[in-house]
Tab-separated table of N, CA and C in Angstrom:
chain	number	residue	atom	x	y	z
A	1	GLY	N	6.552	25.464	-51.253
A	1	GLY	CA	5.364	24.838	-51.382
A	1	GLY	C	5.690	23.241	-51.604
A	2	LEU	N	6.732	22.970	-52.502
A	2	LEU	CA	7.316	21.705	-52.664
A	2	LEU	C	7.630	21.000	-51.483
A	3	LEU	N	8.224	21.592	-50.581
A	3	LEU	CA	8.641	20.878	-49.374
A	3	LEU	C	7.460	20.359	-48.539
A	4	MET	N	6.327	20.981	-48.637
A	4	MET	CA	5.087	20.593	-47.875
A	4	MET	C	4.615	19.143	-48.266
A	5	VAL	N	4.898	18.786	-49.663
A	5	VAL	CA	4.366	17.637	-49.965
A	5	VAL	C	5.568	16.482	-50.042
A	6	SER	N	6.772	16.807	-49.692
A	6	SER	CA	7.993	15.981	-49.849
A	6	SER	C	8.053	15.002	-48.666
A	7	ASN	N	8.833	14.117	-48.597
A	7	ASN	CA	9.197	13.037	-47.577
A	7	ASN	C	10.078	13.598	-46.477
A	8	ILE	N	10.613	14.752	-46.745
A	8	ILE	CA	11.421	15.331	-45.837
A	8	ILE	C	11.020	15.680	-44.586
A	9	ARG	N	11.576	15.231	-43.392
A	9	ARG	CA	11.018	15.296	-42.153
A	9	ARG	C	11.647	16.547	-41.419
A	10	PHE	N	10.785	17.442	-40.949
A	10	PHE	CA	11.245	18.603	-40.115
A	10	PHE	C	10.904	18.515	-38.738
A	11	HIS	N	11.650	19.311	-37.800
A	11	HIS	CA	11.459	19.091	-36.331
A	11	HIS	C	10.086	19.785	-36.111
A	12	SER	N	9.344	19.140	-35.289
A	12	SER	CA	7.935	19.579	-34.938
A	12	SER	C	8.002	20.452	-33.547
A	13	PHE	N	8.844	20.256	-32.726
A	13	PHE	CA	8.832	21.077	-31.400
A	13	PHE	C	7.814	20.500	-30.518
A	14	LYS	N	7.130	19.329	-30.786
A	14	LYS	CA	6.115	18.806	-29.886
A	14	LYS	C	6.414	18.261	-28.573
A	15	GLN	N	7.782	17.882	-28.468
A	15	GLN	CA	8.332	17.343	-27.133
A	15	GLN	C	8.846	18.467	-26.287
A	16	ILE	N	8.625	19.659	-26.413
A	16	ILE	CA	9.039	20.690	-25.585
A	16	ILE	C	8.142	20.768	-24.458
A	17	ASP	N	8.570	20.649	-23.180
A	17	ASP	CA	7.773	20.643	-21.991
A	17	ASP	C	7.852	22.052	-21.387
A	18	VAL	N	6.710	22.803	-21.469
A	18	VAL	CA	6.710	24.124	-20.882
A	18	VAL	C	5.971	24.275	-19.529
A	19	ARG	N	5.639	23.051	-19.081
A	19	ARG	CA	5.011	23.125	-17.786
A	19	ARG	C	6.133	22.800	-16.724
A	20	GLY	N	7.187	22.230	-16.916
A	20	GLY	CA	8.334	21.989	-16.077
A	20	GLY	C	8.993	23.163	-15.830
A	21	MET	N	10.134	23.106	-15.137
A	21	MET	CA	11.091	24.135	-14.781
A	21	MET	C	11.789	24.460	-16.035
A	22	VAL	N	11.911	25.818	-16.354
A	22	VAL	CA	12.640	26.242	-17.559
A	22	VAL	C	13.907	27.003	-17.013
A	23	PRO	N	15.011	26.651	-17.673
A	23	PRO	CA	16.362	27.285	-17.320
A	23	PRO	C	16.259	28.811	-17.511
A	24	PHE	N	17.008	29.541	-16.738
A	24	PHE	CA	16.893	30.970	-16.904
A	24	PHE	C	17.530	31.331	-18.168
A	25	ILE	N	18.443	30.728	-18.533
A	25	ILE	CA	19.191	31.038	-19.977
A	25	ILE	C	18.063	30.908	-21.120
A	26	ALA	N	17.004	29.960	-20.947
A	26	ALA	CA	16.154	29.745	-22.039
A	26	ALA	C	15.142	31.008	-21.953
A	27	ILE	N	14.932	31.452	-20.857
A	27	ILE	CA	13.953	32.635	-20.782
A	27	ILE	C	14.721	33.932	-21.384
A	28	VAL	N	15.905	34.003	-20.987
A	28	VAL	CA	16.681	35.136	-21.567
A	28	VAL	C	16.701	35.073	-23.178
A	29	GLY	N	16.973	33.822	-23.791
A	29	GLY	CA	17.163	33.533	-25.117
A	29	GLY	C	15.668	33.845	-25.741
A	30	VAL	N	14.635	33.528	-25.150
A	30	VAL	CA	13.347	33.824	-25.707
A	30	VAL	C	13.079	35.381	-25.697
A	31	MET	N	13.516	36.077	-24.666
A	31	MET	CA	13.315	37.521	-24.672
A	31	MET	C	14.168	38.213	-25.734
A	32	ILE	N	15.443	37.662	-25.883
A	32	ILE	CA	16.243	38.177	-26.967
A	32	ILE	C	15.681	37.977	-28.302
A	33	ALA	N	15.128	36.916	-28.569
A	33	ALA	CA	14.421	36.466	-29.821
A	33	ALA	C	13.254	37.423	-30.077
A	34	PHE	N	12.480	37.636	-29.155
A	34	PHE	CA	11.244	38.481	-29.221
A	34	PHE	C	11.874	39.943	-29.580
A	35	ALA	N	12.937	40.377	-28.991
A	35	ALA	CA	13.429	41.720	-29.178
A	35	ALA	C	14.031	41.909	-30.664
A	36	VAL	N	14.680	40.838	-31.075
A	36	VAL	CA	15.200	40.764	-32.407
A	36	VAL	C	13.939	40.778	-33.556
A	37	ILE	N	12.960	39.921	-33.204
A	37	ILE	CA	11.982	39.849	-34.201
A	37	ILE	C	11.129	41.246	-34.131
A	38	LEU	N	10.974	41.884	-32.984
A	38	LEU	CA	10.274	43.079	-32.923
A	38	LEU	C	11.061	44.328	-33.644
A	39	SER	N	12.245	44.104	-33.519
A	39	SER	CA	13.017	45.264	-34.217
A	39	SER	C	12.869	45.354	-35.761
A	40	GLU	N	12.974	44.129	-36.404
A	40	GLU	CA	12.897	44.039	-37.818
A	40	GLU	C	12.005	42.781	-38.132
A	41	PRO	N	10.790	42.860	-37.965
A	41	PRO	CA	9.943	41.698	-38.238
A	41	PRO	C	10.045	41.036	-39.521
A	42	PRO	N	9.952	41.672	-40.681
A	42	PRO	CA	10.111	40.911	-41.863
A	42	PRO	C	11.419	40.222	-42.084
A	43	ILE	N	12.527	40.871	-41.753
A	43	ILE	CA	13.697	40.273	-42.031
A	43	ILE	C	14.054	39.165	-40.916
A	44	ALA	N	13.724	39.457	-39.785
A	44	ALA	CA	13.866	38.413	-38.635
A	44	ALA	C	13.121	37.109	-39.028
A	45	LEU	N	11.824	37.384	-39.217
A	45	LEU	CA	11.109	36.062	-39.589
A	45	LEU	C	11.427	35.485	-40.746
A	46	PHE	N	11.884	36.198	-41.863
A	46	PHE	CA	12.381	35.431	-42.982
A	46	PHE	C	13.629	34.653	-42.699
A	47	VAL	N	14.545	35.185	-41.965
A	47	VAL	CA	15.760	34.448	-41.481
A	47	VAL	C	15.461	33.419	-40.759
A	48	LEU	N	14.569	33.424	-39.690
A	48	LEU	CA	14.096	32.431	-38.857
A	48	LEU	C	13.524	31.205	-39.762
A	49	PHE	N	12.631	31.454	-40.517
A	49	PHE	CA	11.969	30.362	-41.397
A	49	PHE	C	13.011	29.834	-42.435
A	50	PHE	N	13.739	30.604	-42.906
A	50	PHE	CA	14.792	30.016	-43.801
A	50	PHE	C	15.795	29.223	-43.054
A	51	VAL	N	16.339	29.472	-41.971
A	51	VAL	CA	17.122	28.571	-41.203
A	51	VAL	C	16.370	27.378	-40.875
A	52	TYR	N	15.074	27.400	-40.447
A	52	TYR	CA	14.284	26.129	-40.302
A	52	TYR	C	14.224	25.383	-41.547
A	53	VAL	N	14.057	25.903	-42.666
A	53	VAL	CA	14.007	25.218	-43.952
A	53	VAL	C	15.301	24.477	-44.186
A	54	LEU	N	16.293	25.158	-44.001
A	54	LEU	CA	17.755	24.673	-44.198
A	54	LEU	C	18.056	23.602	-43.187
A	55	SER	N	17.706	23.721	-41.964
A	55	SER	CA	17.906	22.637	-41.031
A	55	SER	C	17.160	21.318	-41.456
A	56	GLY	N	16.033	21.426	-41.897
A	56	GLY	CA	15.341	20.181	-42.414
A	56	GLY	C	16.065	19.640	-43.432
A	57	LEU	N	16.577	20.401	-44.490
A	57	LEU	CA	17.240	19.847	-45.645
A	57	LEU	C	18.631	19.293	-45.256
A	58	VAL	N	19.315	19.992	-44.382
A	58	VAL	CA	20.668	19.471	-44.070
A	58	VAL	C	20.528	18.196	-43.122
A	59	LEU	N	19.498	18.189	-42.187
A	59	LEU	CA	19.331	16.814	-41.515
A	59	LEU	C	18.811	15.780	-42.270
A	60	ALA	N	18.154	15.896	-43.494
A	60	ALA	CA	17.624	14.885	-44.390
A	60	ALA	C	18.839	14.419	-45.172
A	61	ALA	N	19.876	15.454	-45.643
A	61	ALA	CA	21.001	14.985	-46.370
A	61	ALA	C	21.923	14.177	-45.387
A	62	LEU	N	22.125	14.509	-44.155
A	62	LEU	CA	22.961	13.726	-43.294
A	62	LEU	C	22.318	12.340	-43.015
A	63	ARG	N	20.949	12.290	-42.727
A	63	ARG	CA	20.390	10.976	-42.649
A	63	ARG	C	20.608	10.097	-43.968
A	64	GLN	N	20.454	10.639	-45.157
A	64	GLN	CA	20.744	9.948	-46.268
A	64	GLN	C	22.187	9.407	-46.405
A	65	TYR	N	23.115	10.356	-46.037
A	65	TYR	CA	24.576	10.004	-46.084
A	65	TYR	C	24.910	8.835	-45.106
A	66	ARG	N	24.332	8.906	-43.900
A	66	ARG	CA	24.547	7.893	-42.938
A	66	ARG	C	24.001	6.575	-43.265
A	67	HIS	N	22.699	6.660	-43.971
A	67	HIS	CA	22.120	5.468	-44.410
A	67	HIS	C	23.030	4.779	-45.536
A	68	GLN	N	23.516	5.550	-46.543
A	68	GLN	CA	24.316	4.966	-47.483
A	68	GLN	C	25.567	4.503	-47.005
A	69	ARG	N	26.190	5.238	-45.973
A	69	ARG	CA	27.403	4.544	-45.298
A	69	ARG	C	27.188	3.285	-44.690
A	70	ARG	N	26.018	3.276	-43.926
A	70	ARG	CA	25.832	1.902	-43.294
A	70	ARG	C	25.544	0.753	-44.364
A	71	SER	N	24.892	1.082	-45.366
A	71	SER	CA	24.490	0.148	-46.454
A	71	SER	C	25.805	-0.378	-47.099
A	72	ALA	N	26.757	0.530	-47.182
A	72	ALA	CA	28.052	0.164	-47.744
A	72	ALA	C	29.008	-0.706	-46.899
A	73	GLN	N	28.817	-0.354	-45.637
A	73	GLN	CA	29.637	-1.179	-44.615
A	73	GLN	C	28.980	-2.765	-44.505
A	74	LYS	N	27.736	-2.708	-44.607
A	74	LYS	CA	26.995	-4.029	-44.537
A	74	LYS	C	27.520	-4.880	-45.757
A	75	GLU	N	27.600	-4.318	-46.879
A	75	GLU	CA	27.968	-4.972	-48.150
A	75	GLU	C	29.481	-5.549	-48.009
A	76	SER	N	30.407	-4.863	-47.348
A	76	SER	CA	31.836	-5.293	-47.358
A	76	SER	C	32.062	-6.234	-46.282
């Protein structure tokens, strides 16, 4: 709940183009994802959302690290 009101940016998936041509491997990947989710829905969905949350936190930490590195380089 705290991450919902934080300044941490998460990937929104808004730029995905589903109207254009989709590679075959992407279709296979989606089908495998459906199979995994349908085999054990609670565990698979928990892992999926947990990885999504971790990706946002890791990317925020990397952005902060790069920003601090750039700031330190400008000062020297």
